[in-house]
Coordinates of C-alpha atoms in Angstrom, one line a residue:
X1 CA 0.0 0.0 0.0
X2 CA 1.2 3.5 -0.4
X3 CA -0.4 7.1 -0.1
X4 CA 0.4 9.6 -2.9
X5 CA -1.4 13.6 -3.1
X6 CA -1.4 16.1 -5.4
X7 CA -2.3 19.2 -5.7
X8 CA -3.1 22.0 -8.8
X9 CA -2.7 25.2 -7.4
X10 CA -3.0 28.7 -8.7
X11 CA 0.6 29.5 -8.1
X12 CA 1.6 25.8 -9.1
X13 CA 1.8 22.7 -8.3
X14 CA 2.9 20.3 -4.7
X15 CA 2.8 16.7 -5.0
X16 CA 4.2 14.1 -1.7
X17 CA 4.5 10.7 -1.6
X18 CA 5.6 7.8 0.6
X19 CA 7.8 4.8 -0.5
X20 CA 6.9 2.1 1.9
X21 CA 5.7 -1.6 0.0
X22 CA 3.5 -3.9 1.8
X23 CA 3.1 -7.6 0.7
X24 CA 2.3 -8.8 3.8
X25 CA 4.0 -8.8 7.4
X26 CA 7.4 -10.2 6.4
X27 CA 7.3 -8.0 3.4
X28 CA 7.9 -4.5 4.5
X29 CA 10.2 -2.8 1.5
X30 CA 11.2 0.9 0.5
X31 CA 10.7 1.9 -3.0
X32 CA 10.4 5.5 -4.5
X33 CA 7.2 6.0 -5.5
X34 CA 7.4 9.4 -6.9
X35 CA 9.4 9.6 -10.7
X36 CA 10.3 13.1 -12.0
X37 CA 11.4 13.8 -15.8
X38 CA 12.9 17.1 -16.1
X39 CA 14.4 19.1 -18.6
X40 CA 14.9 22.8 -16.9
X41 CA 13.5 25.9 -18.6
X42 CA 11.7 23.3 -21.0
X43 CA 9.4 20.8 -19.2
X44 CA 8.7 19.2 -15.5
X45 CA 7.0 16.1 -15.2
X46 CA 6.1 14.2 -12.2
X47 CA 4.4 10.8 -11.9
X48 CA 3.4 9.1 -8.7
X49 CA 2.4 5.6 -8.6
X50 CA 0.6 3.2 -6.5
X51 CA -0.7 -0.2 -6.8
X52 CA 1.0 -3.4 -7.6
X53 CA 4.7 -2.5 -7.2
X54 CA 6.1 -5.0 -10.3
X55 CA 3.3 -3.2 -12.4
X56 CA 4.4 0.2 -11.9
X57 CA 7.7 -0.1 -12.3
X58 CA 7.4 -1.7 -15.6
X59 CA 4.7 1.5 -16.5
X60 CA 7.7 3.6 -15.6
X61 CA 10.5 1.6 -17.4
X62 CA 8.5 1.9 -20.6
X63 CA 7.5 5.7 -20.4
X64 CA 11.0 5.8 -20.0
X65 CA 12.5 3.6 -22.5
X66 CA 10.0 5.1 -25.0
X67 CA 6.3 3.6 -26.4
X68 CA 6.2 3.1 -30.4
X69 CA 3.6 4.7 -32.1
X70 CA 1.4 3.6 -35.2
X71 CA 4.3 4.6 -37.6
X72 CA 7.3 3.3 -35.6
X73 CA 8.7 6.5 -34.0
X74 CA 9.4 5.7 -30.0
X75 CA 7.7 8.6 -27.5
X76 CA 9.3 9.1 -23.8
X77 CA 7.8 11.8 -21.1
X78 CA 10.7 13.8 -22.7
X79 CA 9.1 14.2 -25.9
X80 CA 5.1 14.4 -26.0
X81 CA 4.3 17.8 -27.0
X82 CA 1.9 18.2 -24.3
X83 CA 0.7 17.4 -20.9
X84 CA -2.4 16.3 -22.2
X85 CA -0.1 13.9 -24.4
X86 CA 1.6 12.5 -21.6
X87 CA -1.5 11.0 -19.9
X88 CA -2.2 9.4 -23.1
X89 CA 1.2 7.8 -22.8
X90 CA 1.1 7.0 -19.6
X91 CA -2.6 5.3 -20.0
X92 CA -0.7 3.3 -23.6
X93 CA 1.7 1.9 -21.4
X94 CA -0.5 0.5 -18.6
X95 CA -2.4 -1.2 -21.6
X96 CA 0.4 -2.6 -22.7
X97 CA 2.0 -3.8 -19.7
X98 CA -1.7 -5.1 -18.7
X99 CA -1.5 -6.9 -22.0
X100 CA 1.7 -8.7 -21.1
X101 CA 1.1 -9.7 -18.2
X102 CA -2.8 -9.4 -16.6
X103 CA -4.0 -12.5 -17.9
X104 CA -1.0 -14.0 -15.8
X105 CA -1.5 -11.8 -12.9
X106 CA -5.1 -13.1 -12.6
X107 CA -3.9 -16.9 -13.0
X108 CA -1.9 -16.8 -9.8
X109 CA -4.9 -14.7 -8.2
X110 CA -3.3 -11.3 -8.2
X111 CA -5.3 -8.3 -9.5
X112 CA -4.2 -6.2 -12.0
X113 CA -4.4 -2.6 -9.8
X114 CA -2.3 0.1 -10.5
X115 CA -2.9 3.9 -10.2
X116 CA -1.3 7.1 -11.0
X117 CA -1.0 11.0 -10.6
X118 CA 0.4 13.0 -13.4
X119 CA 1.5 16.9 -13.2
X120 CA 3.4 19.0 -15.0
X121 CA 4.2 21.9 -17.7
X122 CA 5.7 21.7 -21.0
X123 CA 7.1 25.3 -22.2
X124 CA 4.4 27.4 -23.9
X125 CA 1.1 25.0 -22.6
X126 CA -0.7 25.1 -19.2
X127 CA 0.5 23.3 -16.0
X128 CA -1.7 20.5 -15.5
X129 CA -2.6 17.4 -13.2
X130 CA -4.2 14.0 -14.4
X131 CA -5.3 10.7 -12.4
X132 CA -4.8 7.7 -14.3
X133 CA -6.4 4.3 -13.9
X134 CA -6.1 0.8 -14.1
X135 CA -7.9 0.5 -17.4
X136 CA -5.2 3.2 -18.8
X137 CA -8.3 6.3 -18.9
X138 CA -7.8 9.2 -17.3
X139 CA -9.3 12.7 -15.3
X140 CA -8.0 16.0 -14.9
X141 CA -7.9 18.3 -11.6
X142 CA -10.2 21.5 -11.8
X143 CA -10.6 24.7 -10.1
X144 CA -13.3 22.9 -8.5
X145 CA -11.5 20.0 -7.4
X146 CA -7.8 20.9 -7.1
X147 CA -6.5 17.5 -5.6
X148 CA -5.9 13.9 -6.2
X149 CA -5.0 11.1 -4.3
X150 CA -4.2 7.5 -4.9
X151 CA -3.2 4.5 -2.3
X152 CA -4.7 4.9 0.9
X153 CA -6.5 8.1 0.7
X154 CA -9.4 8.1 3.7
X155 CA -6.8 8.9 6.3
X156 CA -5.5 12.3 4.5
X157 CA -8.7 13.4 2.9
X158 CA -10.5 15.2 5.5
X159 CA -7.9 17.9 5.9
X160 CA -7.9 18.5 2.0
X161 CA -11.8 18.7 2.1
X162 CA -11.5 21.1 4.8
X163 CA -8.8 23.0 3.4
X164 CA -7.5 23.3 0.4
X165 CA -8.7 25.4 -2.1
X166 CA -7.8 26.2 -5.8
X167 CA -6.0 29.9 -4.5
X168 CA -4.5 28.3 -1.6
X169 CA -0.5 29.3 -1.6
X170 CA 2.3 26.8 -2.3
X171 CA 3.2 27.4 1.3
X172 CA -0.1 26.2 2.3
X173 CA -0.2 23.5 -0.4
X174 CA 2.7 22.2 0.7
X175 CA 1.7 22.6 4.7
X176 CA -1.6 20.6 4.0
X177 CA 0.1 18.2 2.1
X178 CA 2.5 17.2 4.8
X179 CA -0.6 17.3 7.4
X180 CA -2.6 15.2 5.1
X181 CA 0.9 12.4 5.1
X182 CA 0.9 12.7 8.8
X183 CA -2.1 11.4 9.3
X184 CA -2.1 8.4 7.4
X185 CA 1.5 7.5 9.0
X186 CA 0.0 7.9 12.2
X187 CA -3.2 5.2 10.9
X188 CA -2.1 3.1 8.7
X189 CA 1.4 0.9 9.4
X190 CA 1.0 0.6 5.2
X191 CA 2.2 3.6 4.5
X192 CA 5.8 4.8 5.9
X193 CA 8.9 7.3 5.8
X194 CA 10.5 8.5 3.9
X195 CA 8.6 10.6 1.9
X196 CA 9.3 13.1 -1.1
X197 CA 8.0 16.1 -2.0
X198 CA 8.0 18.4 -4.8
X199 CA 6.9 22.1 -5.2
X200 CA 6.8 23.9 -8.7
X201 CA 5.7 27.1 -9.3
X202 CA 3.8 27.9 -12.4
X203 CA 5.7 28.4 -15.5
X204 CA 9.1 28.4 -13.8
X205 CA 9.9 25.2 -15.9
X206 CA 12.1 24.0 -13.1
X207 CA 11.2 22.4 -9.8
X208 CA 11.4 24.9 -6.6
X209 CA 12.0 22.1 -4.1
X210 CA 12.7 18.1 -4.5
X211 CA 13.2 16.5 -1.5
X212 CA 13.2 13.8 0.7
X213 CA 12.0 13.8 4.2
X214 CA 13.5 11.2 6.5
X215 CA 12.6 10.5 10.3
X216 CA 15.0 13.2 11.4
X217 CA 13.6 16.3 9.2
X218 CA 13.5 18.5 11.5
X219 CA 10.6 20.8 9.4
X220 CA 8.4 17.8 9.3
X221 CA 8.7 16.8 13.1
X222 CA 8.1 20.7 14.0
X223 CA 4.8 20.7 11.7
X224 CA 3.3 16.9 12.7
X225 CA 3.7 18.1 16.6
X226 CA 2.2 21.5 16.5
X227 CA -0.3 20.0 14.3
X228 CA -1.3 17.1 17.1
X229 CA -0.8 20.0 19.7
X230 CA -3.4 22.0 17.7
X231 CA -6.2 19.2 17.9
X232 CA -6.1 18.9 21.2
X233 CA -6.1 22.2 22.0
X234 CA -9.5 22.5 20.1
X235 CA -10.6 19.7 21.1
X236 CA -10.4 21.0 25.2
X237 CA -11.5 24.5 23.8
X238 CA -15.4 22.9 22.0
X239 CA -18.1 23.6 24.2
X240 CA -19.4 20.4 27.0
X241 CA -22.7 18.8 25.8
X242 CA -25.3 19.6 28.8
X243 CA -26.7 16.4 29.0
X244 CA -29.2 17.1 31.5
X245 CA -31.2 19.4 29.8
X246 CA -30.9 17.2 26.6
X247 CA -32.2 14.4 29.0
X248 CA -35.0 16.5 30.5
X249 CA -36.1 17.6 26.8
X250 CA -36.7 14.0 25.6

């Protein structure tokens, strides 16, 4: 299992990940689950994955060692003319990948699931933000709904309900983001450190920050305790139910 978030904001664009792999008890790995293709002052593109762990990579080995078109040429993440493009690509290659090897997948019981998030800006189009499913179709983040998440995503999804908005800064982004990671580590032993994070401001055409946060990062640990603190704090400050005079009225 693994938790992924990203977010489309006015001012860009934050994405965080964890890397912990879960095939059962014994099974406890590390693996990266964020993949960034970057070519500075022409594109940025990031894709996050989660899912079956053998598909993925092989999703990302492809979109990286190119995907022949109908007349023969090869296309990577470094060449698609557009972002739009890219989730097409991305979506080709989980149909191909499902083609080699879902019918064997389903013999020995395993399902075929696989998810991504795709974000990014190629020089003279809009930044953009795509999820991407098992079947290889795809949505696109909106105004109205500025977010995605893949893995497990109940944990960290009432604080982007709450608070995230479209105009919300990269600060904030970024902020919530971590909030959002914190608690699912805190819930779910299936997701784990470390984590990695990207920021990107809009048409910068290079990442503003990519990096990983480890157990020790001492940002992280400052904004997960004040962030408990906080709760509890509102918690003691909410007003006591009388129960006496609900009592009497019923």
């Amino acid at each position: 299992m693994t938790y992924c978030v990203g977010m489309l904001l006015s001012s860009g664009m934050v994405m965080v990940s964890d890397s912990r792999t879960n095939a059962g008890m014994d099974h406890i790995s590390t693996f990266r689950k964020m993949h960034v293709w970057e070519t500075p002052g022409e594109r940025v593109i990031v894709l996050m994955t989660a899912g079956n762990l053998s598909v993925s990579q092989t999703v990302v080995n492809l979109l990286k060692e190119g995907i022949a078109d109908s007349d023969g040429t090869s296309e990577t993440l470094l060449t698609v003319p557009s972002m739009f493009r890219a989730a097409q690509l991305v979506g080709a290659a989980v149909r191909q990948v499902h083609a080699l090897y879902g019918e064997a997948l389903e013999a020995e019981s395993r399902t075929f699931n696989v998810s991504f998030i795709l974000g990014g800006q190629i020089a003279g189009r809009g930044l953009r933000l795509f999820q991407i499913y098992s079947a290889g179709n795809f949505i696109e983040a909106t105004v109205e709904t500025p977010f995605f998440q893949v893995g497990e995503t109940k944990y960290g999804k009432p604080i982007l309900d709450r608070v995230l908005q479209y105009d919300t800064p990269l600060t904030g982004g970024m902020k919530i983001g971590l909030i959002s990671m914190d608690s699912t580590l805190r819930s779910n032993t299936s997701v784990g450190l470390p984590l990695n994070l990207v920021v990107y401001e809009r048409d910068k055409m290079a990442l503003t920050i990519n990096r990983t946060i480890r157990e020790d990062d001492p940002y992280f640990n400052t904004i997960r305790h004040m962030w408990s603190d906080a709760l509890h704090n509102a918690y003691v400050d909410l007003p006591e139910p009388d129960w006496r005079q609900t009592a009497l009225q019923v």
